[in-house]
Amino acid sequence: MKFAKDNSPGHKKFQKLPPRLLLKGGAIVDPGLALHETADILIENGKIEAVGRIDAAGFDGEAADIAGKIVSPGWIDMHVHLREPGREDEETIESGSLAAANGGFTAVCCMPNTTPAIDSQEIIQYIKDRARDSLVNVFPIAAITKNREGKELAEILDLVEQGAVAISDDGNPLMSAEIMRRALEYSKMANIPVIGHEEESTMTANGHMNEGFVSTCLGIEGIPSVAEDIMIARDIMLAEYCGGRFHVAHIATRKGVELVRQAKARGIAVTAEATPHHFSLTDEAVRGYDTNAKMKPPLRSEDDVQAIIEGLQDGAIDAIATDHAPHSWEEKAQEFIYAPFGIVGLETALGLSLARLLHSKKMDLNSLIKKFTVNPCKILGLKAPVIQKGETANLTIFDLQAEWKFLEANSLSKSSNSPFLGWSFQGKPFAVINNNRFFISIL
Amino acid sequence: MEKEEIQLILDTARSFREILDRPIKRVPTLQGKTVVNLFYEPSTRTRISFELAEKRMSADIINFTPSTSSVKKGESLIDTVKNIEAMKIDMVVVRHSSPGAAHLLARVMDANILNAGDGGHEHPTQALLDMMTIREKFGRLDGLAIGLIGDISHSRVAMSNIFGLKAMGARVILCGPPTLIPREIERLGVEVSHHIDEVIPRADVLNILRLQLERQKSGLFPSLREYHNYFGITRERLEQASKPVLIMHPGPMNRGLEISSQVADSEHSVILEQVTNGIALRMAVLYLLAGGKSEIR
């Protein structure tokens, strides 16, 4: 098997790695090892055999020149909706994994708002079975409550034993403070984070976009930022009161970021993630009634965008996650107030992060890579991949300069509900390697 | 909409207004053109007004309401209008509960689209007929102070009036309880007040919006009684002003709630003239659209 792009028409697949592969001349950036140097990597049967200067003369395996490209430990997206089981027309574990690999990820965490919900050992096992033999590691996040109804705790210990790495009722806020308290307390036994979708739903029931000047102009009922802040504040106080680990999903407001920053300073076990769209777009994107600019939390103000970037810079926000939320064309091609919330994100995360954080000099490359690797792994209690002899070759290889356009034809997600279609980017995913497989991005 | 566009529409409407006083109220302007009135939301006066305007212009008319359509079978809006368009029609007048519905149609259709109200967003022909009526009385819009009274948050009439009046150089004062005023609306260059007695003496016109009774149920104000006591326009309130104020209402009125009967039927009320002007105004817009004018939102 050649380490080359699969140009055959039709269905894309992960390819087997050649038994011996020498990656020549990549710039290795491994924040876990504080490693930042140009070096060759020898991979044998999917494992890293050597890192350093390796002479290709006389090498009988396959050598690939990746000079000028960045090699980092494989990226993880800790917030993805794979829609399987239930909405396989929108995404499957397979198509979502291909989209992840295409976007530069070797692992994803899938949220439990499937049908049925991920609230039983059987569903976790089903997902693991479906993801077997994949390049992309799929880590299920289980529901906090049975059927995500917010009423009774799911069998959290069982779910974790079966492979859940966190719990969340994502998609729905957990409105009962009592249930949230008990979830935080009970989950301490499993040492997993409770991931909160932070939305005070009595304030957001009729809302379809951020409340502010733009919603006023468009005549669309608003989702106030304070409805998010209130819940973040509540859950931080609960975590302070009863312990447990609280993780804020898709943080989108300045106040929310400040609350997390203050809580961390007080030593409370709280972490947070932000999505690329929340640091790339404001509610101005909704003008024209583009349903691909409709998601939860909604796109907020320029001030909120700046606060998210500041939070990523100073560590108030630990991770970048996409909240990849595929929806069918039919559902998004409706009137604005009837269209569902959410956009796909796996294939634009790298391009947007480079544009908004690296190229604009808000963050250095090492800090940026942390947000996709060691930080989310730490939150989830996963061993972060490292580029070291003896380890599984779990690598994300990308380019900082190549210019490309995000086109539906090059996307491997089954859905294309993205506001970034047609956007141009500088720097793109090149290839991922994991589980003795590789995939060269077709973006 | 730009000032020049509004002016053109108002001038055209004035010339059509005269037709309505003729014994035979019909001109052949839109003969051979087909207009579809696509009303996804119940409406009496706007639909009748459009229908009459179309009839006065000799257009062929199709009325289409969701209850009698395939909407109940789950057909999407886009499919519905594409089917209608495939029947070779010329114009669609659309009323819909979703803000942006007319924009959506304009994106997917080649036919001319006329927005007859999209959710809480805009109701352009209502604002235009309001401006036509004001201009008729004062001879101008520039420099006048127009009070928009009531539920601004959910009012497409208010939004279209704000955009139009600002473009024409009028001063706009919004008045209602804070719970019915949308956030950051001041950025549109309007003044906001919560005290009606403070607004009346400064206004040349009061455009009194209909209060949807269900707003009370959703907790936006305590009772109809209290609303009437603090924001209802009554003769006593108006008598405090030194000069008469022109009274307008887009209808349908809740008499005794946002407006008292004495005020609604007073000599300063132009509420029924608004209705008449509405037909002339809609004739003008249909005429301009049919004449190949670009999209008028």
XYZ file of C-alpha atoms in Angstrom:
740
model
C 0.000 0.000 0.000
C 1.420 3.351 -1.036
C 1.302 6.322 1.298
C -0.588 8.388 -1.255
C -3.984 9.959 -1.750
C -6.740 7.571 -2.742
C -7.866 9.059 -6.025
C -10.179 6.238 -6.958
C -13.721 7.428 -7.563
C -16.507 6.594 -5.174
C -16.480 5.797 -1.504
C -13.395 6.878 0.412
C -11.804 4.496 2.881
C -9.037 4.455 5.431
C -5.960 2.754 3.997
C -3.554 0.317 5.648
C -0.165 1.800 6.453
C 2.780 0.336 4.605
C 4.605 -2.066 6.965
C 7.558 0.298 7.138
C 7.009 3.992 6.551
C 9.592 6.722 6.906
C 8.213 10.257 7.197
C 11.037 12.519 6.122
C 11.657 16.057 7.251
C 8.446 17.016 9.043
C 8.471 19.718 11.712
C 7.416 17.880 14.855
C 5.422 19.867 17.401
C 4.509 17.718 20.391
C 3.342 19.829 23.337
C 3.203 16.749 25.585
C 6.923 16.164 25.185
C 7.784 19.842 24.739
C 9.310 18.662 21.480
C 9.715 21.130 18.646
C 12.191 20.059 15.982
C 12.514 18.900 12.429
C 12.965 15.155 12.469
C 12.178 11.967 10.596
C 9.745 9.417 11.968
C 10.032 5.711 11.271
C 6.784 3.793 11.630
C 6.762 -0.009 11.634
C 3.493 -1.893 11.714
C 1.726 1.159 13.030
C 4.172 1.823 15.845
C 6.780 4.546 16.099
C 10.137 2.850 15.763
C 12.406 5.868 15.768
C 12.328 9.661 15.833
C 15.341 11.671 14.710
C 17.663 11.854 11.745
C 17.166 8.642 9.851
C 19.165 7.909 6.754
C 16.894 6.970 3.868
C 19.751 5.517 1.885
C 19.405 1.783 1.900
C 15.972 1.984 3.596
C 13.847 -0.779 2.110
C 10.433 0.496 3.240
C 8.479 3.410 1.876
C 9.732 6.921 2.396
C 7.468 9.979 2.206
C 8.850 13.472 2.056
C 6.806 15.752 4.291
C 9.331 18.552 4.540
C 7.695 21.834 5.496
C 4.677 20.155 7.049
C 3.820 20.104 10.744
C 3.560 16.758 12.503
C 1.666 16.775 15.779
C 0.143 14.095 17.976
C -3.269 13.102 16.613
C -5.993 15.652 17.268
C -9.160 14.894 19.200
C -12.506 16.633 18.796
C -14.251 16.173 22.117
C -17.667 17.338 20.941
C -19.180 15.711 17.864
C -22.638 14.474 16.895
C -22.368 11.335 14.788
C -26.165 10.845 14.543
C -25.876 7.052 14.635
C -28.009 5.328 15.771
C -31.135 7.116 14.590
C -30.311 9.661 11.905
C -28.004 7.762 9.585
C -29.280 9.915 6.721
C -27.391 12.851 8.273
C -24.213 11.134 9.451
C -22.945 7.712 10.430
C -20.089 6.646 12.626
C -18.233 5.778 9.444
C -18.944 9.001 7.522
C -18.324 11.114 10.600
C -15.009 9.344 11.158
C -14.005 9.967 7.552
C -14.928 13.632 7.903
C -12.881 13.761 11.110
C -9.846 12.242 9.417
C -10.319 14.534 6.439
C -10.238 17.475 8.835
C -7.125 16.278 10.672
C -8.593 14.421 13.654
C -7.688 10.911 14.805
C -10.259 10.802 17.596
C -13.729 12.130 18.342
C -16.107 12.010 21.265
C -19.675 11.410 20.191
C -22.538 13.033 22.035
C -25.440 10.936 23.326
C -28.373 12.691 21.656
C -28.957 9.792 19.309
C -32.100 7.707 18.929
C -32.022 5.793 21.145
C -29.836 7.947 23.368
C -26.474 6.698 24.588
C -27.790 5.778 28.015
C -27.197 2.041 28.093
C -24.251 -0.326 27.831
C -25.777 -1.811 24.688
C -25.646 1.451 22.763
C -22.077 2.089 23.848
C -21.145 -1.374 22.695
C -22.946 -0.773 19.405
C -20.926 2.375 18.805
C -17.683 0.648 19.683
C -18.529 -2.186 17.305
C -19.325 0.246 14.521
C -16.052 2.092 15.078
C -13.922 -1.028 15.219
C -11.123 -1.214 12.647
C -11.332 2.518 12.136
C -8.489 4.956 11.955
C -10.461 7.314 14.151
C -10.916 6.459 17.804
C -14.538 7.034 18.767
C -15.079 7.745 22.460
C -18.743 7.774 23.473
C -20.088 10.371 25.859
C -23.044 8.938 27.739
C -26.213 10.672 28.848
C -26.404 12.109 32.362
C -30.053 11.139 32.687
C -32.119 8.305 31.300
C -33.183 9.115 27.760
C -31.731 12.610 28.315
C -34.962 13.635 29.985
C -33.334 15.400 32.900
C -35.269 13.355 35.441
C -33.352 10.296 36.669
C -29.635 9.621 36.550
C -28.549 7.118 33.928
C -26.472 4.134 35.099
C -23.312 6.190 35.091
C -20.938 3.636 36.552
C -22.081 0.964 34.111
C -21.766 3.366 31.211
C -18.251 4.359 32.182
C -17.286 0.717 32.655
C -18.475 0.074 29.120
C -16.359 2.901 27.728
C -18.064 6.254 28.209
C -15.458 8.962 28.784
C -17.817 11.657 30.073
C -21.505 12.312 30.629
C -23.689 14.989 29.106
C -27.284 15.647 28.147
C -25.944 17.897 25.372
C -28.629 19.372 23.178
C -30.748 19.801 26.268
C -29.827 21.885 29.279
C -30.107 20.097 32.607
C -32.669 22.418 34.123
C -32.930 20.715 37.494
C -30.181 22.002 39.767
C -30.892 19.040 42.012
C -30.175 16.491 39.258
C -27.057 18.413 38.230
C -25.835 18.367 41.815
C -26.395 14.627 42.075
C -24.706 14.014 38.724
C -21.622 15.922 39.863
C -21.563 14.029 43.163
C -22.198 10.593 41.723
C -19.751 10.987 38.852
C -16.917 11.473 41.351
C -16.862 7.682 41.752
C -16.046 7.346 38.049
C -13.772 10.398 37.898
C -15.311 11.655 34.662
C -16.410 15.163 33.741
C -20.027 16.256 33.585
C -20.369 18.264 30.389
C -22.958 20.997 30.571
C -25.044 22.394 27.724
C -25.582 25.723 29.440
C -28.911 27.278 28.631
C -31.645 28.478 30.968
C -34.429 27.167 28.805
C -37.300 29.205 30.255
C -35.499 32.227 28.790
C -34.674 30.675 25.434
C -37.800 28.708 24.529
C -38.835 30.971 21.625
C -35.379 32.159 20.627
C -33.614 31.386 17.364
C -30.533 33.619 17.442
C -28.497 35.788 19.781
C -30.576 38.529 21.382
C -29.236 41.931 20.430
C -29.288 44.560 17.752
C -29.242 42.075 14.876
C -32.128 39.997 16.241
C -34.058 43.238 16.707
C -33.442 44.229 13.093
C -34.323 40.788 11.754
C -37.429 40.411 13.897
C -36.201 37.062 15.201
C -36.805 36.258 18.841
C -33.585 36.237 20.797
C -31.580 33.862 22.951
C -30.062 36.165 25.565
C -26.447 35.632 26.580
C -27.494 35.875 30.213
C -29.423 32.605 29.827
C -26.060 30.928 29.223
C -24.226 32.846 31.954
C -26.779 31.966 34.616
C -26.324 28.239 34.046
C -22.541 28.412 33.942
C -22.634 30.311 37.236
C -25.046 27.799 38.740
C -23.009 24.780 37.763
C -19.741 26.330 38.920
C -21.366 26.925 42.313
C -22.639 23.360 42.404
C -19.177 22.020 41.545
C -17.705 24.185 44.289
C -20.308 22.984 46.768
C -20.253 19.263 46.122
C -17.170 18.516 44.052
C -17.137 16.628 40.798
C -15.691 17.861 37.541
C -17.714 20.324 35.509
C -16.919 20.978 31.859
C -18.645 23.779 29.940
C -19.537 22.772 26.397
C -19.323 25.328 23.567
C -18.831 28.424 25.716
C -19.962 31.509 23.813
C -20.258 34.547 26.098
C -17.810 36.974 27.693
C -19.432 36.577 31.111
C -19.230 32.810 30.794
C -15.519 32.960 30.064
C -14.990 35.302 33.022
C -16.932 32.995 35.321
C -14.787 30.021 34.314
C -11.598 32.060 34.716
C -12.593 33.143 38.221
C -13.649 29.621 39.177
C -10.323 28.204 38.074
C -8.532 30.847 40.133
C -10.534 29.684 43.140
C -9.415 26.113 42.504
C -12.767 24.712 41.393
C -12.577 21.742 39.010
C -14.058 23.440 35.974
C -12.906 23.297 32.358
C -14.297 24.699 29.128
C -14.264 24.253 25.375
C -15.065 26.690 22.569
C -16.008 26.030 18.955
C -14.254 27.511 15.936
C -17.494 29.127 14.754
C -17.888 30.968 18.039
C -14.485 32.594 17.638
C -14.893 33.176 13.885
C -18.381 34.590 13.346
C -20.797 36.988 15.028
C -24.556 37.239 14.867
C -24.092 39.507 11.843
C -23.777 36.229 9.890
C -27.498 35.633 10.432
C -28.447 38.640 8.280
C -29.929 37.214 5.115
C -31.577 34.528 7.256
C -28.914 31.907 6.557
C -30.034 28.815 8.461
C -26.412 27.624 8.421
C -25.716 30.472 10.823
C -28.235 29.024 13.263
C -26.885 26.972 16.139
C -26.873 26.719 19.931
C -25.408 28.589 21.594
C -26.080 31.174 18.923
C -23.394 33.260 17.248
C -22.902 36.163 19.625
C -21.403 39.658 19.503
C -17.923 40.789 18.478
C -17.167 41.402 22.154
C -18.013 37.778 22.970
C -15.791 36.593 20.112
C -12.897 38.604 21.522
C -13.540 37.177 24.991
C -13.369 33.628 23.643
C -10.047 34.342 21.953
C -8.751 35.878 25.196
C -9.975 32.827 27.084
C -8.130 30.538 24.709
C -5.012 32.657 25.120
C -4.910 32.732 28.916
C -6.171 29.194 29.463
C -9.633 29.989 30.798
C -10.784 27.899 27.838
C -8.938 24.596 27.704
C -9.977 23.031 24.438
C -11.306 23.684 20.968
C -14.137 21.357 19.946
C -16.369 21.649 16.916
C -19.872 20.664 18.058
C -20.088 19.045 14.602
C -23.857 18.811 14.151
C -24.924 17.406 10.787
C -28.439 18.206 9.590
C -30.114 17.184 6.368
C -30.463 19.666 3.555
C -34.244 19.392 3.765
C -34.273 20.423 7.397
C -31.987 23.396 6.878
C -33.774 24.554 3.699
C -36.742 25.659 5.731
C -37.985 28.924 7.140
C -35.455 30.248 9.670
C -37.591 29.562 12.723
C -38.295 25.985 11.636
C -34.725 25.021 10.736
C -32.846 22.999 13.362
C -29.878 24.346 15.330
C -26.337 23.240 14.457
C -23.611 23.153 11.820
C -20.931 20.713 10.721
C -17.415 21.562 11.849
C -14.929 18.702 11.606
C -13.446 19.757 8.286
C -13.136 23.497 8.952
C -11.783 23.449 12.520
C -8.142 23.434 11.510
C -8.516 26.112 8.843
C -10.513 28.426 11.110
C -8.188 27.927 14.073
C -5.115 28.692 12.008
C -6.769 31.773 10.526
C -8.242 33.210 13.703
C -5.568 32.205 16.219
C -2.231 31.430 14.565
C -2.030 33.605 11.465
C -3.558 36.518 13.367
C -0.835 36.044 15.986
C -3.176 35.412 18.890
C -1.539 32.088 19.768
C 1.614 30.180 18.930
C 1.451 26.814 17.252
C 2.371 24.820 20.343
C -0.428 26.407 22.412
C -2.896 25.922 19.583
C -2.058 22.225 19.233
C -2.580 21.780 22.981
C -6.214 22.826 22.577
C -6.731 19.850 20.262
C -4.532 17.291 22.024
C -3.193 17.235 25.577
C -5.853 19.535 27.044
C -8.966 17.670 25.894
C -7.273 14.343 26.702
C -6.589 15.549 30.216
C -10.213 16.640 30.692
C -11.411 13.230 29.531
C -8.804 11.212 31.401
C -7.400 9.827 28.165
C -3.745 9.191 27.519
C -2.658 11.832 25.041
C -0.776 10.472 22.047
C 2.928 11.354 21.974
C 5.523 11.133 19.225
C 7.966 8.756 20.836
C 9.564 5.415 20.136
C 7.331 2.523 21.118
C 4.092 4.472 20.924
C 1.267 3.904 18.464
C 1.779 6.186 15.506
C -1.144 8.569 16.141
C -0.340 11.652 14.087
C -1.920 14.685 12.527
C 0.102 16.124 9.649
C -0.845 19.526 8.302
C 0.375 22.450 6.375
C 0.479 26.080 7.475
C 0.613 27.700 4.060
C -1.358 25.745 1.460
C -4.351 27.713 0.261
C -7.615 25.925 -0.274
C -11.323 26.460 -0.472
C -13.888 24.516 1.551
C -16.133 22.862 -1.045
C -19.007 20.468 -0.585
C -17.461 18.157 -3.191
C -14.399 17.632 -0.982
C -16.324 17.099 2.239
C -16.793 13.571 3.556
C -19.564 14.350 6.004
C -22.989 13.223 4.854
C -24.261 16.716 5.589
C -23.099 20.070 4.338
C -24.782 22.521 6.689
C -21.845 24.871 7.041
C -21.674 28.662 6.855
C -18.071 28.266 5.688
C -18.769 26.632 2.321
C -16.820 28.559 -0.292
C -14.490 30.118 2.286
C -10.766 30.240 1.521
C -8.244 29.088 4.077
C -4.503 29.168 4.492
C -3.083 25.979 5.949
C -4.825 22.645 5.597
C -4.914 19.117 6.914
C -2.575 16.860 4.955
C -2.871 13.403 6.488
C -3.675 11.494 9.643
C -2.181 8.243 10.877
C -3.584 6.024 13.626
C -4.362 2.388 14.384
C -2.004 1.266 11.595
C -4.056 3.175 9.062
C -3.688 6.424 7.225
C -5.859 8.893 5.391
C -4.713 11.703 3.151
C -7.077 14.653 3.256
C -9.031 15.411 0.097
C -9.969 18.909 1.230
C -35.464 50.864 1.230
C -33.914 54.110 0.080
C -35.606 57.498 0.323
C -35.948 57.761 -3.455
C -37.645 54.366 -3.699
C -40.108 55.259 -0.967
C -40.827 58.583 -2.602
C -41.478 56.912 -5.930
C -43.894 54.462 -4.349
C -45.746 57.170 -2.425
C -46.022 59.377 -5.512
C -47.275 56.483 -7.607
C -49.779 55.547 -4.912
C -51.134 59.084 -4.887
C -51.961 58.859 -8.561
C -53.652 55.488 -8.079
C -55.663 56.808 -5.160
C -57.880 58.764 -7.548
C -58.983 55.590 -9.344
C -60.687 54.415 -6.161
C -63.118 57.323 -6.300
C -64.196 56.615 -9.868
C -67.566 54.988 -10.565
C -65.756 52.184 -12.402
C -62.765 51.361 -10.282
C -60.764 49.329 -12.706
C -57.735 49.878 -14.912
C -56.166 47.341 -17.272
C -52.614 47.828 -15.989
C -52.007 44.239 -14.893
C -54.128 42.516 -17.506
C -52.649 39.128 -18.320
C -50.489 39.083 -15.189
C -51.094 36.427 -12.562
C -50.657 37.213 -8.892
C -50.671 34.533 -6.213
C -51.678 35.568 -2.727
C -49.845 33.102 -0.542
C -51.053 33.548 3.014
C -49.550 31.119 5.469
C -50.892 33.130 8.360
C -54.454 34.249 8.892
C -55.086 37.766 7.679
C -58.266 39.558 6.827
C -57.557 43.124 5.937
C -54.148 42.771 4.344
C -55.367 39.967 2.143
C -58.547 41.756 1.133
C -56.555 44.897 0.481
C -54.089 43.100 -1.782
C -56.866 41.225 -3.508
C -58.788 44.403 -4.204
C -55.665 46.168 -5.427
C -55.009 43.271 -7.811
C -58.618 43.276 -9.031
C -58.606 47.037 -9.607
C -55.575 46.458 -11.830
C -57.259 43.587 -13.747
C -54.752 40.942 -12.673
C -55.625 37.262 -12.545
C -55.620 36.210 -8.924
C -55.020 32.940 -7.137
C -55.591 32.798 -3.399
C -53.721 30.152 -1.574
C -53.944 29.453 2.136
C -52.293 26.585 3.961
C -55.564 25.062 5.172
C -56.575 24.266 1.594
C -53.125 23.360 0.332
C -50.671 20.517 0.416
C -48.859 22.101 3.353
C -50.673 19.733 5.673
C -49.202 16.821 3.777
C -45.780 18.055 4.740
C -44.633 19.834 1.608
C -41.862 22.330 2.236
C -42.267 26.031 1.567
C -39.658 25.902 -1.179
C -41.368 23.005 -2.955
C -44.738 24.686 -2.650
C -43.596 27.921 -4.237
C -41.556 26.171 -6.912
C -44.691 24.292 -7.917
C -46.657 27.501 -8.014
C -43.925 29.130 -10.056
C -43.927 26.232 -12.501
C -47.518 27.207 -13.252
C -46.083 30.354 -14.815
C -47.251 33.066 -12.480
C -45.798 36.552 -12.295
C -45.959 37.695 -8.713
C -46.309 36.239 -5.266
C -47.665 38.149 -2.300
C -46.554 36.255 0.795
C -47.593 36.423 4.433
C -45.785 34.045 6.750
C -45.129 33.634 10.469
C -41.383 33.139 10.017
C -39.205 36.231 9.792
C -37.251 36.111 6.557
C -39.805 33.947 4.710
C -40.096 36.477 1.872
C -36.287 36.609 1.637
C -36.208 32.832 1.364
C -38.697 32.934 -1.518
C -36.799 35.713 -3.254
C -33.695 33.504 -3.127
C -35.330 30.496 -4.728
C -37.842 32.076 -7.133
C -37.607 34.184 -10.259
C -41.097 35.646 -9.797
C -41.481 38.985 -8.045
C -42.051 38.559 -4.336
C -44.026 40.986 -2.241
C -43.697 40.730 1.519
C -47.110 41.033 3.132
C -45.676 40.453 6.607
C -43.010 38.030 7.790
C -43.272 37.125 11.457
C -41.965 39.841 13.755
C -39.730 41.244 11.056
C -41.403 43.564 8.551
C -44.691 44.572 7.010
C -43.487 47.003 4.356
C -46.766 47.854 2.621
C -48.346 48.722 5.964
C -45.533 51.153 6.770
C -45.758 52.634 3.277
C -49.495 53.208 3.562
C -48.935 54.741 6.993
C -46.364 57.105 5.491
C -48.687 57.859 2.581
C -51.440 58.810 5.032
C -49.147 60.989 7.135
C -47.781 62.727 4.073
C -51.318 63.365 2.851
C -52.134 65.186 6.099
C -48.917 67.100 6.658
C -47.584 67.387 3.123
C -44.266 65.960 4.282
C -42.609 63.388 6.525
C -39.340 65.164 7.071
C -39.050 66.644 10.547
C -42.285 65.205 11.925
C -42.328 63.368 15.257
C -44.064 60.013 15.026
C -44.892 58.057 18.168
C -45.163 54.282 17.778
C -47.082 53.055 20.780
C -47.304 49.567 22.287
C -45.692 46.205 21.599
C -42.611 47.066 19.568
C -40.909 43.724 20.262
C -43.352 41.639 18.265
C -44.457 44.228 15.741
C -43.465 43.992 12.108
C -45.495 47.144 11.568
C -43.242 48.996 14.004
C -40.031 47.753 12.398
C -41.090 48.730 8.884
C -42.306 52.101 10.113
C -38.988 52.737 11.852
C -36.935 51.874 8.761
C -39.198 53.903 6.447
C -39.704 56.936 8.658
C -36.003 57.202 9.456
C -35.189 57.052 5.754
C -37.655 59.879 5.139
C -36.194 62.099 7.824
C -38.920 61.785 10.469
C -38.253 61.525 14.190
C -39.448 58.262 15.763
C -40.394 57.906 19.414
C -41.195 54.404 20.658
C -43.361 54.087 23.731
C -44.303 50.977 25.666
C -43.290 49.005 28.743
C -39.633 47.871 28.707
C -40.806 44.269 28.350
C -42.229 45.112 24.924
C -39.246 47.089 23.605
C -36.559 44.999 21.866
C -32.919 45.262 22.883
C -30.613 47.851 21.386
C -33.357 49.336 19.233
C -31.949 52.796 20.014
C -29.151 51.942 17.598
C -31.669 52.454 14.789
C -31.725 56.121 15.723
C -35.048 56.089 17.552
C -35.974 57.470 20.955
C -37.474 55.169 23.585
C -39.853 56.278 26.298
C -41.919 54.370 28.841
C -44.248 57.242 29.702
C -47.036 57.941 27.259
C -47.984 61.299 28.794
C -44.493 62.517 28.148
C -44.630 61.423 24.498
C -48.044 62.789 23.464
C -47.189 66.517 23.708
C -44.118 66.022 21.524
C -45.745 63.928 18.817
C -47.387 64.989 15.568
C -48.696 61.482 14.995
C -49.464 58.530 17.244
C -49.427 55.193 15.477
C -51.017 52.883 18.019
C -50.093 49.236 17.589
C -52.378 46.329 18.197
C -51.698 44.564 21.460
C -51.729 40.795 21.027
C -53.647 39.479 23.994
C -51.425 36.418 24.358
C -48.483 38.637 25.370
C -50.092 39.045 28.765
C -50.245 35.272 29.156
C -46.534 34.974 28.455
C -45.784 37.356 31.288
C -44.786 40.487 29.418
C -47.235 42.685 31.311
C -49.481 42.035 34.291
C -53.000 42.691 33.006
C -54.983 44.295 30.226
C -56.384 46.673 32.824
C -52.973 47.951 33.857
C -51.856 48.225 30.230
C -54.881 50.336 29.411
C -54.329 52.538 32.454
C -50.712 53.289 31.614
C -50.524 53.061 27.814
C -54.084 53.190 26.483
C -54.724 56.252 24.301
C -57.792 58.056 25.659
C -59.385 61.423 25.033
C -58.305 62.617 28.509
C -54.693 61.871 27.688
C -54.860 63.604 24.318
C -56.502 66.697 25.787
C -53.348 67.397 27.757
C -51.536 68.197 24.541
C -51.669 71.740 23.273
C -52.154 70.717 19.658
C -54.167 67.916 18.089
C -52.344 64.716 17.319
C -53.058 62.566 14.271
C -54.304 59.136 15.368
C -53.424 56.015 13.404
C -53.830 52.286 13.995
C -52.921 49.428 11.620
C -55.872 47.389 12.872
C -57.526 45.316 13.983
C -58.176 47.464 17.057
C -58.806 46.342 20.591
C -61.171 49.156 21.480
C -60.931 50.023 25.142
C -57.478 48.515 25.436
C -54.754 50.243 23.442
C -57.177 52.833 22.073
C -60.500 54.163 23.346
C -63.490 54.344 21.014
C -63.697 58.105 21.403
C -60.175 58.432 20.088
C -60.591 55.859 17.337
C -63.671 57.616 16.011
C -62.513 61.183 16.605
C -62.002 63.820 13.924
C -58.232 63.412 14.268
C -58.352 59.705 13.543
C -57.320 58.627 10.044
C -57.671 54.923 10.697
C -60.173 54.329 7.892
C -58.216 56.504 5.494
C -55.269 54.227 6.146
C -57.395 51.339 4.936
C -58.391 53.138 1.737
C -54.855 54.312 1.085
C -53.711 50.733 1.598
C -55.373 49.687 -1.646
C -53.843 52.549 -3.637
C -50.455 51.898 -2.108
C -50.582 48.196 -2.940
C -51.695 49.007 -6.471
C -48.640 51.201 -6.779
C -46.277 48.543 -5.535
C -47.777 45.880 -7.803
C -47.536 48.268 -10.733
C -43.913 49.131 -10.061
C -42.972 45.496 -9.593
C -44.732 44.441 -12.766
C -42.896 47.183 -14.616
C -39.677 45.327 -14.063
C -38.534 47.353 -11.085
C -36.048 45.478 -8.990
C -37.046 43.777 -5.796
C -38.890 45.952 -3.330
C -38.676 44.549 0.168
